[in-house]
Amino acid sequence: MPLVFARVGQKCIIRKFSCSCEIRMRMVNMGLFPGCPIEILNSMNGTLLLKVGSARVMLEKCLAHQIHVS
C-alpha cells in the first residue's frame, strides 16, 4: 500500500518506490530505501513525519504516494 495510507503510530517496511530515479536517490540520501523500517509519527497539513532509525524525516504526501510499504 502507498505510505500515505498508513496510520499515525503504524510501523512499516518500505517495499518499493514508484518515482523517478532522481527522486529515488533523494529518498535514499534521506535514509529511505527498500527494506528500511519506518514509523509514522504524525500527519499534518499535507506532510508526514517519519521515524527512520534514530532520525526524523518529513515528507510531502505527494511523495508518500510514491513509496509502497507493508
PDB file of C-alpha atoms in Angstrom:
ATOM      1  CA  MET A   1       0.000   0.000   0.000  1.00  0.00           C
ATOM      2  CA  PRO A   2       1.186   3.575  -0.500  1.00  0.00           C
ATOM      3  CA  LEU A   3       2.748   5.130   2.604  1.00  0.00           C
ATOM      4  CA  VAL A   4       0.189   7.931   2.587  1.00  0.00           C
ATOM      5  CA  PHE A   5      -2.487   5.413   3.726  1.00  0.00           C
ATOM      6  CA  ALA A   6      -0.548   4.277   6.802  1.00  0.00           C
ATOM      7  CA  ARG A   7      -1.873   5.495  10.149  1.00  0.00           C
ATOM      8  CA  VAL A   8      -0.063   7.527  12.789  1.00  0.00           C
ATOM      9  CA  GLY A   9       1.788   5.148  15.104  1.00  0.00           C
ATOM     10  CA  GLN A  10       1.988   2.413  12.484  1.00  0.00           C
ATOM     11  CA  LYS A  11       5.338   0.736  11.830  1.00  0.00           C
ATOM     12  CA  CYS A  12       6.015  -0.259   8.213  1.00  0.00           C
ATOM     13  CA  ILE A  13       8.726  -1.624   5.964  1.00  0.00           C
ATOM     14  CA  ILE A  14       9.466   0.191   2.692  1.00  0.00           C
ATOM     15  CA  ARG A  15       8.938  -2.247  -0.200  1.00  0.00           C
ATOM     16  CA  LYS A  16       9.439  -0.142  -3.347  1.00  0.00           C
ATOM     17  CA  PHE A  17       9.352   3.309  -4.907  1.00  0.00           C
ATOM     18  CA  SER A  18       7.248   4.312  -7.917  1.00  0.00           C
ATOM     19  CA  CYS A  19       9.024   7.548  -8.772  1.00  0.00           C
ATOM     20  CA  SER A  20      11.810   8.843 -10.963  1.00  0.00           C
ATOM     21  CA  CYS A  21      15.403   7.804 -10.387  1.00  0.00           C
ATOM     22  CA  GLU A  22      16.296  11.335  -9.235  1.00  0.00           C
ATOM     23  CA  ILE A  23      13.634  11.361  -6.524  1.00  0.00           C
ATOM     24  CA  ARG A  24      14.526   7.791  -5.522  1.00  0.00           C
ATOM     25  CA  MET A  25      18.147   8.868  -4.976  1.00  0.00           C
ATOM     26  CA  ARG A  26      16.998  11.819  -2.836  1.00  0.00           C
ATOM     27  CA  MET A  27      14.996   9.437  -0.670  1.00  0.00           C
ATOM     28  CA  VAL A  28      17.947   7.055  -0.325  1.00  0.00           C
ATOM     29  CA  ASN A  29      20.078  10.025   0.769  1.00  0.00           C
ATOM     30  CA  MET A  30      17.481  10.706   3.494  1.00  0.00           C
ATOM     31  CA  GLY A  31      17.784   7.093   4.697  1.00  0.00           C
ATOM     32  CA  LEU A  32      14.674   5.764   2.944  1.00  0.00           C
ATOM     33  CA  PHE A  33      15.322   2.587   0.939  1.00  0.00           C
ATOM     34  CA  PRO A  34      13.580  -0.759   0.278  1.00  0.00           C
ATOM     35  CA  GLY A  35      13.701  -2.948   3.386  1.00  0.00           C
ATOM     36  CA  CYS A  36      14.022   0.058   5.706  1.00  0.00           C
ATOM     37  CA  PRO A  37      11.726   0.017   8.781  1.00  0.00           C
ATOM     38  CA  ILE A  38       9.896   3.281   9.447  1.00  0.00           C
ATOM     39  CA  GLU A  39       7.275   4.568  11.861  1.00  0.00           C
ATOM     40  CA  ILE A  40       4.658   7.227  11.132  1.00  0.00           C
ATOM     41  CA  LEU A  41       4.897   9.769  13.959  1.00  0.00           C
ATOM     42  CA  ASN A  42       2.480  12.431  12.734  1.00  0.00           C
ATOM     43  CA  SER A  43       0.392  13.543   9.779  1.00  0.00           C
ATOM     44  CA  MET A  44      -0.321  17.248   9.396  1.00  0.00           C
ATOM     45  CA  ASN A  45      -1.004  19.874   6.740  1.00  0.00           C
ATOM     46  CA  GLY A  46      -0.076  17.692   3.772  1.00  0.00           C
ATOM     47  CA  THR A  47       3.089  16.242   5.318  1.00  0.00           C
ATOM     48  CA  LEU A  48       4.107  13.070   7.138  1.00  0.00           C
ATOM     49  CA  LEU A  49       6.617  12.954   9.971  1.00  0.00           C
ATOM     50  CA  LEU A  50       8.506   9.648   9.894  1.00  0.00           C
ATOM     51  CA  LYS A  51      10.959   7.998  12.244  1.00  0.00           C
ATOM     52  CA  VAL A  52      13.749   6.416  10.207  1.00  0.00           C
ATOM     53  CA  GLY A  53      16.272   4.753  12.505  1.00  0.00           C
ATOM     54  CA  SER A  54      17.093   7.421  15.089  1.00  0.00           C
ATOM     55  CA  ALA A  55      16.291  10.286  12.673  1.00  0.00           C
ATOM     56  CA  ARG A  56      13.044  12.063  11.860  1.00  0.00           C
ATOM     57  CA  VAL A  57      12.125  12.876   8.265  1.00  0.00           C
ATOM     58  CA  MET A  58       9.275  14.996   6.909  1.00  0.00           C
ATOM     59  CA  LEU A  59       7.753  14.080   3.545  1.00  0.00           C
ATOM     60  CA  GLU A  60       5.074  15.750   1.480  1.00  0.00           C
ATOM     61  CA  LYS A  61       2.090  13.485   0.921  1.00  0.00           C
ATOM     62  CA  CYS A  62       2.608  13.654  -2.862  1.00  0.00           C
ATOM     63  CA  LEU A  63       5.948  11.844  -2.283  1.00  0.00           C
ATOM     64  CA  ALA A  64       4.372   9.469   0.241  1.00  0.00           C
ATOM     65  CA  HIS A  65       2.030   8.265  -2.548  1.00  0.00           C
ATOM     66  CA  GLN A  66       5.119   7.023  -4.400  1.00  0.00           C
ATOM     67  CA  ILE A  67       6.517   4.929  -1.521  1.00  0.00           C
ATOM     68  CA  HIS A  68       4.969   1.478  -1.112  1.00  0.00           C
ATOM     69  CA  VAL A  69       5.095  -0.178   2.308  1.00  0.00           C
ATOM     70  CA  SER A  70       3.858  -3.296   4.046  1.00  0.00           C
TER      71      SER A  70
END
